[in-house]
Each structure stands twice: as structure tokens, then as C-alpha cells.
């Protein structure tokens, strides 16, 4: 099982660091968003699934009000007590943020020792940050026997990232890491937080999703993300709606006529058409027509490239090359300005598609891409298997 190595590594790190066995192992996955980009903070729709790659938290008890966390990423463990947002900085801030968020919501969070390992690539748009928050939150909830229903957990993990760490992200990442189920994509209404598990059994359809990490350096991500959010909020204000979610696809033309800024019009067109593409994708998947979602994925990419303007040359080349190599559809996934592309391919085309993208990158002297196929895995939970010693 994927995750076992990270699990045994986390248990070993815990023992080395704290000199005893952990009370348990908790894991949470990274995610890819099948479709629905930048729709989450517009109260719209998203459709992520959980990656096989996971973050593992080996955790055990500590005295009340004391938390110590170490990570295979970092040289030194970090200890903290009750803190306020921003007080613990760097990677441990994500953990301190989860403790703060739970306490701020009124929960009696148990003191804990936590050792972290991860298979989720960091900073590639696959949400290693949400995997980390979700693994830690699930561990603390179980260790403390906290009465926190699963449907409330994503928002609390999100507050850790938004308020404590200070990264303004939507609810997509934490919802995916916590609520996804194996063999399914998670249809999430970001306004009501209602979810529906949508069957997504690629292997049964003879298909695969190839994730291609562009390995492009992320640049200006935070500033550009903030600018997109502001444009969307401004458009909703001008249109007199609570959020762009409230502009239906058949009301798009009328809405665009009421906006005088060409850039804002393009941003609105992306969000409104992207919401509709999520709904169309869900409809096809509900009726088992997996292959037919390909053109929707490709249209989503064109919309991100031309209207939302969040792609870079490396991701555009990966999409074009995958399509030329026979992919049914392909698009950038994640917030943009680098990160990963996903391509819907016939299951036997992974090698050929990867080689084609590698050759296209080499021709342009891009840093080589990394590619692997993925299936939809389970969301956060406790590992019942005993790790290998
Ligand atoms: P992404 O979520 O796309 O991978 P982010 O910038 O949102 O990228 O989050 C990455 C940050 O999360 C890292 O810089 C680090 O601070 C933290 N992080 C993620 N996984 C771990 C881990 N296993 N151990 C320690 N810190 C981690
Ligand atoms: Mg993140």
C-alpha cells in the first residue's frame, strides 16, 4: 500500500525523537482538483480527488498545554504552548495553527508529540499544506476524543492556514484531504459545504490520470492569487450579487455587458463557465461516461490560459503535448503559475505520454517534468495497520 513507507518512517522518527512508541498513526492525502479552478472562493463548485501520496503524523500524548512537533523535512523539533496566530512561524506554524484553530473553536486539545513524514510533493499545487493540517487535526481529534464531526473539520483546518499561517486559500484543499473517498471524486458546493461522492473508477474504464509536475519555479503566486480574488469580488460587487456563483451560465452574456473593464470581464467568464464545466463533468461521471469528460478538462485549461491568465509556458506545453500524444483531455490543476497538469489518458499510454512531454521540455530547455499516474485514494484517517519496524 502506498503510504506504508511514510508510515514506518514516521513511527521511526517518533521513536528516535521521543524515545517511545507513538500512540497511533494518522494520514491525510494530497489532492488534485479534477476540475473547478478558482471557483472555491467564488462560492462555486469543485471536484477534487485524493492522491495516493499522503502525509503521516505519528502522534502520542504529552502534558496538557504542551506540543512538540518534528518533521523529516526539518532539522530541529519545535515546541510550543498555547499561542496566538503568527507566533509560531515556518513549517511548524501549520501545526500550531491547527492547535490554535481547535482551541479557538472551544475544544480541549490534548498536549501531543507529533512526528511527520510526507510523500506529497511540497509547493507543487498538490496541497502538502492541507495534507499536513488534516493529518495533524485528525490525530488531535482522535487523541483527545474530541466531538468534532467530519463535516466541520475542513473549515477548522482552513482557519489554521488562513488566520494562523496567513495564507489566503479557499476551502477546497482541506475538504479534499479530509472528505474524499477511494474510487470517488468529491463534488463540493463551496457555499453550502454539501458534498456528494461521485464514482470515479478510472481503471474500470481502462483510463488513467497522468499527473505531470511542470517543476516550473513558482513566481508571484501570492500576489497574483490575491489579485484574482480581488477582481472576482469587485465583479460581484458591480453585478450586485453575493458571489460570482450567483451568475448562472445562461446569464453570462448579460452580466458581461454590465461590466466595462475588459480584464474583469475575462475573469468573470472563466469563473462562470468553469462552474458550469464542473456541473457538466459531474453529470457525465454520474452516468459512467468517464472518457467524455476530456473536452471539458481541455476547455477548462483554455479558460485558465486565456481568461483567468494563470498558466505559464511549461504547463501550456505539457497540456498541448499530452493532447497531441492522444490524451482525451488535459488541464493545469491547482492555483496556477506553475504546478501540475493532469491528463486523462488510456491506461496503456502513460509511458508514451510522459516521453512526449519530456521531449517537448528538453527541446525548450525547460527543467525536466516529473510524471506519474494516480488513482482516487481515501481521505484522512487513522492507520489501523501496524507499521513495519
Ligand atoms: P502546497 O500546499 O501546494 O504543497 P504550500 O506552500 O501551500 O504548498 O505549503 C507548503 C508548506 O507546507 C511547506 O513549505 C511547509 O512549510 C509545509 N509542509 C508541508 N508538508 C510538510 C511536512 N511533511 N513537514 C513539514 N512541513 C510541511
Ligand atoms: Mg497549500
Coordinates of C-alpha atoms in Angstrom, one line a residue, residues 65-363:
X65 CA -0.8 22.6 27.1
X66 CA 2.5 21.3 25.5
X67 CA 3.0 20.4 21.9
X68 CA 6.3 19.2 20.2
X69 CA 6.5 18.5 16.5
X70 CA 9.2 17.3 14.3
X71 CA 9.3 16.6 10.6
X72 CA 11.6 14.6 8.3
X73 CA 11.8 17.9 6.4
X74 CA 13.3 19.8 9.3
X75 CA 16.5 19.5 11.4
X76 CA 15.0 20.6 14.7
X77 CA 11.8 19.8 16.6
X78 CA 9.7 22.8 17.6
X79 CA 7.8 23.1 20.9
X80 CA 5.1 25.5 21.8
X81 CA 2.3 26.1 24.3
X82 CA -1.0 28.0 23.7
X83 CA -0.1 30.5 21.0
X84 CA -1.9 33.2 19.0
X85 CA -1.9 33.4 15.2
X86 CA 1.5 34.1 13.7
X87 CA 3.5 33.3 16.9
X88 CA 5.0 30.1 15.6
X89 CA 6.5 30.7 12.1
X90 CA 7.8 28.4 9.4
X91 CA 6.5 24.9 8.7
X92 CA 5.6 24.3 12.4
X93 CA 3.1 27.2 12.1
X94 CA 0.8 24.9 10.2
X95 CA 0.7 22.6 13.2
X96 CA 0.5 25.3 15.8
X97 CA -2.3 26.8 13.6
X98 CA -4.3 23.6 13.9
X99 CA -3.9 23.5 17.7
X100 CA -5.0 27.2 17.8
X101 CA -7.9 26.7 15.5
X102 CA -9.3 23.8 17.5
X103 CA -8.8 25.6 20.8
X104 CA -10.4 28.8 19.4
X105 CA -13.4 26.7 18.5
X106 CA -13.7 25.7 22.1
X107 CA -12.1 22.3 22.0
X108 CA -9.9 21.0 24.8
X109 CA -6.9 20.0 22.6
X110 CA -4.7 17.4 24.3
X111 CA -1.0 18.0 24.6
X112 CA 0.8 15.9 22.0
X113 CA 4.1 14.9 20.4
X114 CA 3.9 14.5 16.7
X115 CA 6.4 13.3 14.1
X116 CA 5.7 14.0 10.4
X117 CA 6.7 12.4 7.1
X118 CA 5.2 13.0 3.7
X119 CA 5.1 11.7 0.2
X120 CA 3.2 14.8 -1.1
X121 CA 5.5 17.0 -3.2
X122 CA 5.8 20.3 -1.5
X123 CA 4.8 23.5 -3.3
X124 CA 3.6 21.8 -6.4
X125 CA -0.1 22.6 -6.1
X126 CA -0.9 19.2 -4.7
X127 CA -1.6 20.7 -1.3
X128 CA 1.0 19.3 1.0
X129 CA -0.1 22.1 3.4
X130 CA -3.7 20.8 3.7
X131 CA -2.4 17.2 4.0
X132 CA -0.2 18.3 6.9
X133 CA -3.1 20.2 8.6
X134 CA -5.6 17.4 8.0
X135 CA -3.3 14.6 9.4
X136 CA -2.5 16.7 12.5
X137 CA -6.1 17.7 13.0
X138 CA -7.3 14.1 12.7
X139 CA -4.6 12.9 15.1
X140 CA -5.5 15.5 17.7
X141 CA -9.2 14.9 17.4
X142 CA -8.7 11.1 18.0
X143 CA -6.1 11.5 20.7
X144 CA -8.4 13.9 22.7
X145 CA -11.6 12.1 21.9
X146 CA -12.9 15.4 20.6
X147 CA -16.5 15.5 19.4
X148 CA -15.9 17.1 16.1
X149 CA -17.9 15.8 13.2
X150 CA -16.1 15.3 9.9
X151 CA -18.1 17.9 8.1
X152 CA -16.8 20.6 10.4
X153 CA -13.2 19.7 10.2
X154 CA -12.2 21.2 6.8
X155 CA -13.2 24.8 7.9
X156 CA -11.1 24.5 11.1
X157 CA -8.1 23.2 9.2
X158 CA -8.6 26.1 6.7
X159 CA -8.6 28.7 9.5
X160 CA -5.2 27.3 10.6
X161 CA -3.9 28.2 7.2
X162 CA -5.8 31.4 6.6
X163 CA -5.7 33.0 10.0
X164 CA -2.7 31.5 11.8
X165 CA -0.2 31.0 8.8
X166 CA -1.8 33.9 6.9
X167 CA -2.2 32.1 3.5
X168 CA -5.5 33.1 1.9
X169 CA -6.7 29.8 0.4
X170 CA -10.2 28.5 -0.2
X171 CA -11.9 25.5 1.4
X172 CA -11.1 23.1 -1.5
X173 CA -7.8 21.7 -0.2
X174 CA -8.8 20.8 3.3
X175 CA -12.2 19.5 2.2
X176 CA -10.5 17.2 -0.3
X177 CA -7.9 15.9 2.1
X178 CA -10.5 15.2 4.9
X179 CA -13.6 14.2 3.0
X180 CA -12.5 12.3 -0.2
X181 CA -13.3 8.6 -0.6
X182 CA -11.3 6.0 -2.5
X183 CA -12.6 5.5 -6.0
X184 CA -14.6 8.7 -5.9
X185 CA -14.2 12.4 -6.7
X186 CA -15.7 14.8 -4.2
X187 CA -18.3 17.2 -5.6
X188 CA -18.2 20.1 -3.2
X189 CA -20.5 23.1 -3.1
X190 CA -18.3 25.7 -1.6
X191 CA -21.2 27.8 -0.4
X192 CA -23.2 25.2 1.4
X193 CA -20.3 22.8 2.0
X194 CA -22.6 20.0 0.9
X195 CA -20.7 17.1 -0.6
X196 CA -21.5 14.3 -2.9
X197 CA -19.3 11.3 -3.6
X198 CA -19.1 10.9 -7.4
X199 CA -17.9 7.4 -8.7
X200 CA -14.5 7.8 -10.4
X201 CA -13.2 4.4 -11.2
X202 CA -10.6 5.1 -13.8
X203 CA -9.2 1.5 -14.0
X204 CA -12.6 0.0 -14.7
X205 CA -12.9 2.3 -17.7
X206 CA -9.4 1.4 -19.0
X207 CA -8.3 5.0 -18.3
X208 CA -5.7 6.7 -16.1
X209 CA -4.9 10.2 -14.9
X210 CA -1.4 11.2 -15.5
X211 CA -0.2 13.9 -13.2
X212 CA 2.7 15.9 -14.8
X213 CA 4.6 18.2 -12.4
X214 CA 5.8 21.0 -14.6
X215 CA 8.6 21.7 -12.0
X216 CA 8.3 25.3 -13.1
X217 CA 9.5 27.8 -10.5
X218 CA 6.5 29.4 -8.8
X219 CA 6.6 33.1 -9.2
X220 CA 4.4 35.9 -7.8
X221 CA 1.9 33.3 -6.7
X222 CA 0.6 35.1 -3.6
X223 CA 0.3 38.5 -5.3
X224 CA -1.5 37.0 -8.4
X225 CA -3.8 34.9 -6.3
X226 CA -4.8 37.9 -4.3
X227 CA -5.3 40.0 -7.5
X228 CA -7.6 37.3 -8.9
X229 CA -9.7 37.2 -5.7
X230 CA -10.0 41.0 -5.7
X231 CA -11.1 41.0 -9.3
X232 CA -13.8 38.5 -8.6
X233 CA -15.0 40.3 -5.5
X234 CA -15.1 43.6 -7.5
X235 CA -17.1 41.9 -10.3
X236 CA -19.6 40.5 -7.8
X237 CA -20.0 43.9 -6.3
X238 CA -20.6 45.6 -9.6
X239 CA -23.1 42.9 -10.6
X240 CA -24.8 43.2 -7.2
X241 CA -24.6 39.5 -6.4
X242 CA -23.1 38.0 -3.2
X243 CA -20.6 36.0 -5.2
X244 CA -19.9 35.0 -8.9
X245 CA -21.5 31.7 -8.1
X246 CA -24.8 33.6 -8.4
X247 CA -24.2 34.4 -12.1
X248 CA -25.7 31.4 -14.0
X249 CA -24.1 30.2 -17.3
X250 CA -27.2 31.4 -19.2
X251 CA -26.9 34.8 -17.6
X252 CA -23.2 35.3 -18.5
X253 CA -23.7 37.4 -21.7
X254 CA -26.0 39.8 -19.8
X255 CA -23.6 40.0 -16.9
X256 CA -20.6 40.7 -19.2
X257 CA -22.5 43.6 -20.8
X258 CA -22.8 45.3 -17.5
X259 CA -19.0 45.2 -16.8
X260 CA -16.9 47.8 -18.5
X261 CA -13.4 46.5 -17.6
X262 CA -12.0 44.0 -20.2
X263 CA -9.9 42.2 -17.6
X264 CA -12.7 41.8 -15.1
X265 CA -15.0 40.5 -17.9
X266 CA -12.4 37.8 -18.7
X267 CA -12.1 36.8 -15.1
X268 CA -15.9 36.6 -14.8
X269 CA -16.2 34.5 -17.9
X270 CA -13.7 32.0 -16.5
X271 CA -15.5 31.6 -13.2
X272 CA -19.0 31.3 -14.7
X273 CA -18.0 28.8 -17.4
X274 CA -15.8 26.8 -15.0
X275 CA -18.7 26.4 -12.6
X276 CA -20.8 25.0 -15.4
X277 CA -18.0 22.7 -16.5
X278 CA -17.9 21.2 -13.0
X279 CA -21.6 20.6 -13.2
X280 CA -21.3 19.0 -16.7
X281 CA -18.4 16.8 -15.5
X282 CA -20.4 15.6 -12.5
X283 CA -23.3 14.7 -14.8
X284 CA -21.1 12.7 -17.1
X285 CA -19.4 10.9 -14.2
X286 CA -22.7 10.1 -12.5
X287 CA -23.7 8.2 -15.7
X288 CA -20.3 6.5 -16.1
X289 CA -19.2 8.4 -19.1
X290 CA -15.6 9.0 -17.9
X291 CA -14.0 9.3 -21.3
X292 CA -16.3 12.1 -22.3
X293 CA -15.1 14.5 -19.6
X294 CA -11.9 15.0 -21.7
X295 CA -13.1 18.0 -23.7
X296 CA -14.4 19.7 -20.5
X297 CA -10.9 19.4 -19.0
X298 CA -9.3 20.9 -22.1
X299 CA -11.8 23.7 -22.2
X300 CA -11.0 24.4 -18.6
X301 CA -7.4 24.8 -19.4
X302 CA -8.1 27.2 -22.3
X303 CA -10.2 29.3 -20.0
X304 CA -7.4 29.4 -17.3
X305 CA -4.9 30.3 -20.0
X306 CA -6.8 32.9 -21.9
X307 CA -9.4 34.3 -19.5
X308 CA -8.0 33.8 -16.0
X309 CA -4.4 34.1 -17.2
X310 CA -2.9 31.9 -14.5
X311 CA -0.9 29.4 -16.7
X312 CA 2.8 29.5 -17.6
X313 CA 4.6 28.2 -20.7
X314 CA 5.6 24.9 -19.0
X315 CA 2.0 23.9 -18.2
X316 CA 0.7 25.0 -21.6
X317 CA 3.3 22.9 -23.3
X318 CA 2.5 19.9 -21.1
X319 CA -1.2 20.2 -21.9
X320 CA -0.6 20.6 -25.7
X321 CA 1.9 17.8 -25.8
X322 CA -0.3 15.4 -23.8
X323 CA -3.2 16.1 -26.2
X324 CA -1.1 15.6 -29.2
X325 CA 0.0 12.3 -27.7
X326 CA -3.6 11.1 -27.6
X327 CA -4.9 12.3 -24.2
X328 CA -8.7 12.6 -24.1
X329 CA -8.3 15.9 -22.2
X330 CA -5.7 17.8 -20.2
X331 CA -5.6 20.8 -17.9
X332 CA -3.5 22.6 -15.3
X333 CA -4.7 21.7 -11.8
X334 CA -4.2 23.9 -8.7
X335 CA -3.9 27.6 -8.3
X336 CA -1.6 28.2 -11.2
X337 CA 1.7 30.0 -12.1
X338 CA 3.4 26.6 -12.3
X339 CA 2.4 23.4 -10.5
X340 CA 0.9 20.3 -12.1
X341 CA -1.1 19.3 -15.2
X342 CA -3.4 16.3 -15.3
X343 CA -4.1 14.4 -18.4
X344 CA -6.9 11.8 -18.9
X345 CA -5.3 9.0 -20.9
X346 CA -5.9 5.4 -22.0
X347 CA -4.3 3.3 -19.2
X348 CA -1.6 2.0 -21.5
X349 CA -0.5 5.4 -22.7
X350 CA 1.3 6.7 -19.6
X351 CA 4.8 5.9 -20.8
X352 CA 4.4 7.3 -24.3
X353 CA 2.7 10.5 -23.0
X354 CA 5.4 11.1 -20.4
X355 CA 8.1 10.6 -23.0
X356 CA 6.4 13.1 -25.4
X357 CA 6.2 15.7 -22.6
X358 CA 9.8 15.1 -21.6
X359 CA 11.0 15.6 -25.2
X360 CA 8.9 18.8 -25.6
X361 CA 10.5 20.1 -22.4
X362 CA 14.0 19.2 -23.5
X363 CA 13.5 20.9 -26.8

